[in-house]
Short mmCIF file of C-alpha atoms in Angstrom, two decimals:
data_model
loop_
_atom_site.label_atom_id
_atom_site.label_comp_id
_atom_site.label_asym_id
_atom_site.label_seq_id
_atom_site.Cartn_x
_atom_site.Cartn_y
_atom_site.Cartn_z
CA UNK L 87 133.00 85.36 131.15
CA UNK L 88 135.69 88.15 130.82
CA UNK L 89 135.69 91.33 132.85
CA UNK L 90 135.13 94.56 131.54
CA UNK L 91 138.62 95.44 131.12
CA UNK L 92 139.39 92.05 129.32
CA UNK L 93 136.57 93.11 126.76
CA UNK L 94 138.11 96.58 126.26
CA UNK L 95 141.69 95.24 125.85
CA UNK L 96 139.89 92.58 122.91
CA UNK L 97 138.55 95.50 121.17
CA UNK L 98 141.85 97.75 121.12
CA UNK L 99 143.43 94.73 119.32
CA UNK L 100 141.08 95.51 116.22
CA UNK L 101 142.97 98.55 115.37
CA UNK L 102 144.85 99.97 112.60
CA UNK L 103 148.31 101.57 112.53
CA UNK L 104 146.48 104.95 113.41
CA UNK L 105 144.79 103.72 116.39
CA UNK L 106 141.03 103.62 114.69
CA UNK L 107 138.80 100.72 114.53
CA UNK L 108 139.68 97.77 111.81
CA UNK L 109 136.42 96.54 110.85
CA UNK L 110 137.66 94.39 108.46
CA UNK L 111 140.21 92.72 110.62
CA UNK L 112 137.63 92.17 113.36
CA UNK L 113 135.37 90.49 110.62
CA UNK L 114 137.87 88.19 109.54
CA UNK L 115 138.38 87.26 113.05
CA UNK L 116 134.33 86.26 113.09
CA UNK L 117 133.55 88.86 115.84
CA UNK L 118 130.26 90.53 115.41
CA UNK L 119 130.63 93.93 114.06
CA UNK L 120 127.84 96.59 113.67
CA UNK L 121 128.46 100.46 112.83
CA UNK L 122 132.38 100.27 113.39
CA UNK L 123 132.26 98.91 116.90
CA UNK L 124 132.51 95.33 118.07
CA UNK L 125 129.25 94.16 119.38
CA UNK L 126 129.21 92.77 122.89
CA UNK L 127 127.02 89.86 122.74
CA UNK L 128 127.10 89.20 126.15
CA UNK L 129 125.39 92.73 126.85
CA UNK L 130 122.26 92.07 124.45
CA UNK L 131 118.75 92.13 126.29
CA UNK L 132 117.50 88.65 126.47
CA UNK L 133 115.25 89.96 123.41
CA UNK L 134 117.68 90.60 121.42
CA UNK L 135 120.50 88.52 119.22
CA UNK L 136 123.04 89.61 116.92
CA UNK L 137 122.05 88.09 113.05
CA UNK L 138 125.92 87.98 111.57
CA UNK L 139 126.44 90.49 108.84
CA UNK L 140 122.56 92.23 109.30
CA UNK L 141 122.62 93.45 112.83
CA UNK L 142 120.75 93.35 116.09
CA UNK L 143 117.29 91.59 115.88
CA UNK L 144 114.76 92.33 118.83
CA UNK L 145 112.36 89.68 119.03
CA UNK L 146 109.83 92.06 120.14
CA UNK L 147 109.52 93.08 116.77
CA UNK L 148 105.95 92.46 115.45
CA UNK L 149 106.10 94.33 112.33
CA UNK L 150 108.73 92.57 110.50
CA UNK L 151 111.91 90.62 110.38
CA UNK L 152 114.13 93.28 110.10
CA UNK L 153 117.03 94.13 112.51
CA UNK L 154 117.61 97.75 114.21
CA UNK L 155 120.27 98.58 111.37
CA UNK L 156 117.76 97.50 108.56
CA UNK L 157 114.84 99.31 110.17
CA UNK L 158 116.35 102.40 109.94
CA UNK L 159 116.88 102.46 106.40
CA UNK L 160 113.42 101.02 105.90
CA UNK L 161 111.99 103.89 107.72
CA UNK L 162 112.88 106.13 104.89
CA UNK L 163 110.27 108.47 103.34
CA UNK L 164 111.62 107.65 99.73
CA UNK L 165 112.52 104.60 97.70
CA UNK L 166 114.85 106.01 95.19
CA UNK L 167 115.10 102.75 93.16
CA UNK L 168 114.52 102.52 89.07
CA UNK L 169 113.88 99.06 88.54
CA UNK L 170 114.97 98.00 84.65
CA UNK L 171 112.61 95.70 82.62
CA UNK L 172 113.05 92.22 84.38
CA UNK L 173 110.96 89.44 85.32
CA UNK L 174 109.84 88.26 81.91
CA UNK L 175 108.75 92.18 81.37
CA UNK L 176 107.87 91.54 77.94
CA UNK L 177 104.73 89.62 79.27
CA UNK L 178 104.00 91.78 82.12
CA UNK L 179 104.09 94.84 80.00
CA UNK L 180 100.90 94.12 78.22
CA UNK L 181 99.17 95.27 81.55
CA UNK L 182 99.31 98.99 81.76
CA UNK L 183 99.79 99.40 85.54
CA UNK L 184 101.90 96.57 86.60
CA UNK L 185 104.47 97.01 89.42
CA UNK L 186 108.11 95.71 89.65
CA UNK L 187 107.95 92.55 91.37
CA UNK L 188 111.24 93.05 93.09
CA UNK L 189 109.88 96.69 94.54
CA UNK L 190 106.87 94.34 95.93
CA UNK L 191 109.15 92.12 97.59
CA UNK L 192 110.63 95.18 99.01
CA UNK L 193 107.54 96.66 100.38
CA UNK L 194 106.74 92.85 101.81
CA UNK L 195 109.73 92.65 103.56
CA UNK L 196 109.07 96.06 105.36
CA UNK L 197 105.42 95.39 106.25
CA UNK L 198 105.38 91.51 106.95
CA UNK L 199 107.05 88.76 108.49
CA UNK L 200 108.24 85.51 106.95
CA UNK L 201 105.56 83.01 107.13
CA UNK L 202 102.57 85.49 106.80
CA UNK L 203 100.17 86.04 104.37
CA UNK L 204 99.71 88.60 101.92
CA UNK L 205 96.56 89.73 99.97
CA UNK L 206 96.40 91.62 96.90
CA UNK L 207 92.79 92.35 95.73
CA UNK L 208 93.67 94.11 92.52
CA UNK L 209 96.21 91.31 91.23
CA UNK L 210 96.65 92.20 87.99
CA UNK L 211 99.77 90.21 86.35
CA UNK L 212 100.83 89.31 89.89
CA UNK L 213 103.52 91.89 91.00
CA UNK L 214 102.49 91.31 94.61
CA UNK L 215 102.51 87.49 94.16
CA UNK L 216 105.79 87.18 92.35
CA UNK L 217 107.52 89.89 95.51
CA UNK L 218 106.15 87.36 98.07
CA UNK L 219 107.74 84.46 95.95
CA UNK L 220 110.66 86.22 95.65
CA UNK L 221 110.98 86.95 99.38
CA UNK L 222 111.62 83.17 100.24
CA UNK L 223 115.10 83.33 98.25
CA UNK L 224 116.22 87.02 98.76
CA UNK L 225 116.86 87.19 102.47
CA UNK L 226 113.57 88.05 104.06
CA UNK L 227 111.55 84.46 104.14
CA UNK L 228 108.39 83.20 102.05
CA UNK L 229 105.46 84.69 102.15
CA UNK L 230 101.98 83.12 100.84
CA UNK L 231 99.88 85.26 98.77
CA UNK L 232 96.42 85.32 97.68
CA UNK L 233 95.52 87.61 94.58
CA UNK L 234 92.09 88.82 93.52
CA UNK L 235 92.01 88.97 89.62
CA UNK L 236 88.89 89.39 87.32
CA UNK L 237 90.35 89.34 83.79
CA UNK L 238 91.46 86.05 82.93
CA UNK L 239 94.17 87.35 80.59
CA UNK L 240 96.02 88.89 83.75
CA UNK L 241 95.75 85.43 85.44
CA UNK L 242 97.23 83.47 81.93
CA UNK L 243 100.15 86.09 81.84
CA UNK L 244 100.83 85.69 85.46
CA UNK L 245 100.80 82.00 84.91
CA UNK L 246 103.24 82.07 82.12
CA UNK L 247 105.41 84.40 83.73
CA UNK L 248 105.87 82.24 86.58
CA UNK L 249 106.45 79.24 84.30
CA UNK L 250 109.10 80.87 82.18
CA UNK L 251 111.00 82.56 85.05
CA UNK L 252 111.12 79.09 86.74
CA UNK L 253 112.63 77.62 83.26
CA UNK L 254 115.29 80.33 83.88
CA UNK L 255 116.08 79.68 87.15
CA UNK L 256 115.82 76.02 86.50
CA UNK L 257 118.58 76.28 84.32
CA UNK L 258 120.74 78.42 86.23
CA UNK L 259 120.26 75.74 89.16
CA UNK L 260 118.55 78.09 91.14
CA UNK L 261 115.82 77.50 93.44
CA UNK L 262 112.08 77.83 92.05
CA UNK L 263 109.56 80.45 92.65
CA UNK L 264 106.77 79.02 94.47
CA UNK L 265 103.24 79.35 92.80
CA UNK L 266 100.86 81.73 94.70
CA UNK L 267 97.13 81.39 95.16
CA UNK L 268 95.27 83.62 92.26
CA UNK L 269 91.28 83.52 92.23
CA UNK L 270 89.49 84.75 89.26
CA UNK L 271 86.43 87.15 90.07
CA UNK L 272 85.25 90.02 91.26
CA UNK L 273 87.27 91.36 94.85
CA UNK L 274 83.76 92.59 96.04
CA UNK L 275 83.06 88.77 95.81
CA UNK L 276 86.38 87.02 96.59
CA UNK L 277 86.98 88.86 99.92
CA UNK L 278 84.19 87.17 101.66
CA UNK L 279 85.71 84.05 101.29
CA UNK L 280 88.57 85.42 103.50
CA UNK L 281 88.25 85.09 107.11
CA UNK L 282 88.56 88.14 109.46
CA UNK L 283 91.95 89.38 110.86
CA UNK L 284 93.79 86.16 108.35
CA UNK L 285 95.78 88.45 106.32
CA UNK L 286 98.90 90.08 107.59
CA UNK L 287 99.53 92.45 105.07
CA UNK L 288 97.39 93.72 101.92
CA UNK L 289 99.63 95.36 98.90
CA UNK L 290 97.59 96.52 95.96
CA UNK L 291 97.65 98.90 92.89
CA UNK L 292 94.32 100.29 92.79
CA UNK L 293 92.45 100.73 89.63
CA UNK L 294 92.32 104.40 88.80
CA UNK L 295 89.74 106.58 88.31
CA UNK L 296 87.84 106.33 84.61
CA UNK L 297 88.38 109.95 84.25
CA UNK L 298 86.45 109.86 81.05
CA UNK L 299 86.49 107.65 77.83
CA UNK L 300 89.69 107.83 75.98
CA UNK L 301 89.40 107.20 71.86
CA UNK L 302 92.02 104.50 70.70
CA UNK L 303 93.19 105.25 67.29
CA UNK L 304 95.37 102.07 67.10
CA UNK L 305 93.94 99.03 65.71
CA UNK L 306 90.68 100.57 65.72
CA UNK L 307 90.11 99.21 69.02
CA UNK L 308 87.22 100.05 71.38
CA UNK L 309 87.49 103.11 73.82
CA UNK L 310 89.37 101.52 77.24
CA UNK L 311 89.34 102.81 80.59
CA UNK L 312 92.52 104.65 81.88
CA UNK L 313 94.74 103.39 84.38
CA UNK L 314 96.55 107.12 85.11
CA UNK L 315 99.48 105.82 86.85
CA UNK L 316 101.97 107.93 86.14
CA UNK L 317 100.94 110.20 83.48
CA UNK L 318 101.90 113.55 82.44
CA UNK L 319 100.78 116.14 79.89
CA UNK L 320 101.87 117.91 77.19
CA UNK L 321 101.71 121.74 76.51
CA UNK L 322 97.92 121.19 75.20
CA UNK L 323 97.19 119.13 78.75
CA UNK L 324 96.57 115.69 76.93
CA UNK L 325 97.92 112.85 78.83
CA UNK L 326 101.10 111.06 77.75
CA UNK L 327 103.52 108.34 79.14
CA UNK L 328 106.18 106.27 78.77
CA UNK L 329 106.06 102.55 78.41
CA UNK L 330 108.49 101.69 81.29
CA UNK L 331 108.47 99.31 84.44
CA UNK L 332 105.88 100.43 86.61
CA UNK L 333 104.16 103.02 84.43
CA UNK L 334 100.53 103.24 83.40
CA UNK L 335 100.21 103.37 79.71
CA UNK L 336 101.91 103.90 76.54
CA UNK L 337 101.32 105.78 73.67
CA UNK L 338 101.27 105.56 69.83
CA UNK L 339 103.00 107.88 67.40
CA UNK L 340 99.86 109.92 67.28
CA UNK L 341 99.97 110.85 70.95
CA UNK L 342 96.44 108.86 71.50
CA UNK L 343 96.68 107.24 74.80
CA UNK L 344 96.30 103.09 74.76
CA UNK L 345 95.96 101.52 77.92
CA UNK L 346 94.79 98.19 79.25
CA UNK L 347 91.58 97.86 81.09
CA UNK L 348 92.25 95.97 84.71
CA UNK L 349 88.22 94.93 83.94
CA UNK L 350 86.97 92.31 82.17
CA UNK L 351 88.21 93.76 79.01
CA UNK L 352 84.80 95.38 78.37
CA UNK L 353 84.14 99.21 77.70
CA UNK L 354 83.96 101.01 81.45
CA UNK L 355 81.32 103.30 82.23
CA UNK L 356 82.57 106.62 82.58
CA UNK L 357 83.06 107.14 86.56
CA UNK L 358 82.94 110.34 88.28
CA UNK L 359 85.92 110.98 90.93
CA UNK L 360 83.43 111.29 93.27
CA UNK L 361 82.23 107.91 92.55
CA UNK L 362 85.74 106.35 92.12
CA UNK L 363 86.39 107.26 95.31
CA UNK L 364 83.21 105.91 97.01
CA UNK L 365 83.63 102.93 95.39
CA UNK L 366 87.25 102.30 96.58
CA UNK L 367 86.52 103.64 99.88
CA UNK L 368 83.83 100.83 100.37
CA UNK L 369 85.90 98.31 99.12
CA UNK L 370 88.78 98.90 101.67
CA UNK L 371 86.15 98.92 104.19
CA UNK L 372 85.52 95.08 103.87
CA UNK L 373 89.14 94.69 102.49
CA UNK L 374 90.33 96.04 106.50
CA UNK L 375 88.17 93.25 108.14
CA UNK L 376 90.33 90.45 106.61
CA UNK L 377 93.40 92.40 107.91
CA UNK L 378 94.96 91.50 111.38
CA UNK L 379 95.10 94.17 114.26
CA UNK L 380 98.92 94.14 113.70
CA UNK L 381 98.75 94.00 110.11
CA UNK L 382 99.01 96.66 107.47
CA UNK L 383 97.13 98.01 104.18
CA UNK L 384 99.79 99.18 101.51
CA UNK L 385 98.24 101.03 98.45
CA UNK L 386 100.13 102.13 95.42
CA UNK L 387 98.23 105.27 93.86
CA UNK L 388 99.77 107.90 91.24
CA UNK L 389 98.74 111.68 91.06
CA UNK L 390 98.04 112.93 87.93
CA UNK L 391 98.25 116.17 85.39
CA UNK L 392 95.36 116.85 83.29
CA UNK L 393 94.16 119.83 81.44
CA UNK L 394 96.14 121.92 83.37
CA UNK L 395 95.32 120.80 86.46
CA UNK L 396 97.12 118.86 88.99
CA UNK L 397 94.98 115.92 90.45
CA UNK L 398 96.18 114.97 93.67
CA UNK L 399 94.60 111.62 93.65
CA UNK L 400 96.46 109.72 96.49
CA UNK L 401 95.60 112.54 99.01
CA UNK L 402 91.85 112.33 97.80
CA UNK L 403 92.13 108.32 97.89
CA UNK L 404 93.68 108.32 101.49
CA UNK L 405 91.04 110.75 102.98
CA UNK L 406 88.37 108.64 101.55
CA UNK L 407 89.67 105.25 102.58
CA UNK L 408 90.23 106.28 106.06
CA UNK L 409 87.01 108.23 106.66
CA UNK L 410 85.24 105.20 106.01
CA UNK L 411 87.33 102.03 106.42
CA UNK L 412 88.70 101.28 110.06
CA UNK L 413 91.90 102.36 109.53
CA UNK L 414 94.50 104.99 110.19
CA UNK L 415 96.84 106.63 107.54
CA UNK L 416 100.44 105.92 109.03
CA UNK L 417 102.74 106.98 106.41
CA UNK L 418 102.93 108.06 102.63
CA UNK L 419 106.11 106.60 101.09
CA UNK L 420 107.32 108.16 97.85
CA UNK L 421 108.56 105.78 95.22
CA UNK L 422 111.19 107.67 93.26
CA UNK L 423 111.97 106.32 89.71
CA UNK L 424 115.35 108.08 89.11
CA UNK L 425 115.87 106.54 85.58
CA UNK L 426 112.96 107.61 84.38
CA UNK L 427 113.01 109.78 80.83
CA UNK L 428 112.36 113.29 81.23
CA UNK L 429 110.22 115.07 78.69
CA UNK L 430 110.13 118.46 77.68
CA UNK L 431 106.19 119.63 78.73
CA UNK L 432 104.84 122.92 78.27
CA UNK L 433 108.36 124.72 77.40
CA UNK L 434 108.39 127.38 77.08
CA UNK L 435 105.04 128.47 78.15
CA UNK L 436 103.84 126.56 81.13
CA UNK L 437 105.12 124.58 83.91
CA UNK L 438 104.10 121.02 83.54
CA UNK L 439 105.43 118.43 85.96
CA UNK L 440 107.57 115.07 84.68
CA UNK L 441 105.84 112.44 87.09
CA UNK L 442 108.88 110.16 88.50
CA UNK L 443 107.23 109.05 91.62
CA UNK L 444 104.26 107.39 92.97
CA UNK L 445 102.83 107.58 96.43
CA UNK L 446 102.57 104.63 98.51
CA UNK L 447 99.90 104.80 101.19
CA UNK L 448 100.44 103.15 104.51
CA UNK L 449 97.54 102.36 106.87
CA UNK L 450 97.12 100.16 109.85
CA UNK L 451 93.79 99.08 111.35
CA UNK L 452 92.30 100.52 114.19
CA UNK L 453 92.14 98.84 117.11
CA UNK L 454 90.50 99.27 120.59
CA UNK L 455 93.75 99.79 122.18
#
């Protein structure tokens, strides 16, 4: 083993003409480089190892498989990322509240390890399931995912999306995405099949509060429930939204809101906000039993502006879940989609926000320790 003097002399070899560290030259010589310096792997602790191109990984990491450098950026409270329509978006957009699979994959990478089990009790068209499959081929390792969904149409769309996506990948000579376990039925019943402490990450987008029954004008369809995932409002206070990746609804030319129900396709009963919060809290109380003590529960929830009032649904839901289920709110991440179009709502009479973000609530189970 070289002494300290040898190491310092070796490091000085990789300087540019100005005497500054030459990272490119050091990489060319296959030396481990991080943050502009050669990593002295001889000085790493027994629980540390250098992962080429990624940095130093601490084997005591129980949360994910990220290196210290990757962890630093993963803890940012804002995810400033727009996800253009992809992954058979034409199919998935039939569901008003679907989330980008690659955003789901990023969150799965932050809050689970390769080989872990991910549960989505409100699976919809399978954004979480697809995200878990993407992890296998995009650097963080495959996860096994379980999804509950009571609308058969959404399950059919997930299966068709997976088939089409794999046809495209096969044509490009790329590895296929794994098919995940999607189960048809009510999450309140299906959760009983999941053993306690067997899930490492719960990642879901909750069904939104049925504020009232919104009358359809397109195709003379019956009233359907509102998803309210990322609603804005016009100057009269009515809800409007754009049909983009991750949005909650689409609007017709007359401005009437057309949404896709996340239930069985039947007309929903009107539900008060208090009833919605109580229902979600009760469900998460049971979901929490399935999550391992060192796991996480990660929940998408968008706030809403309606009738000239801001509905802070994320805060309301966080407090309802935390006060009922054995979990603690650990973080509120903001997914900020900087690619969203802006609209002139309220001008020039009233300030009405254009919703370009969604909240991602992060809970961890309470433990005796």
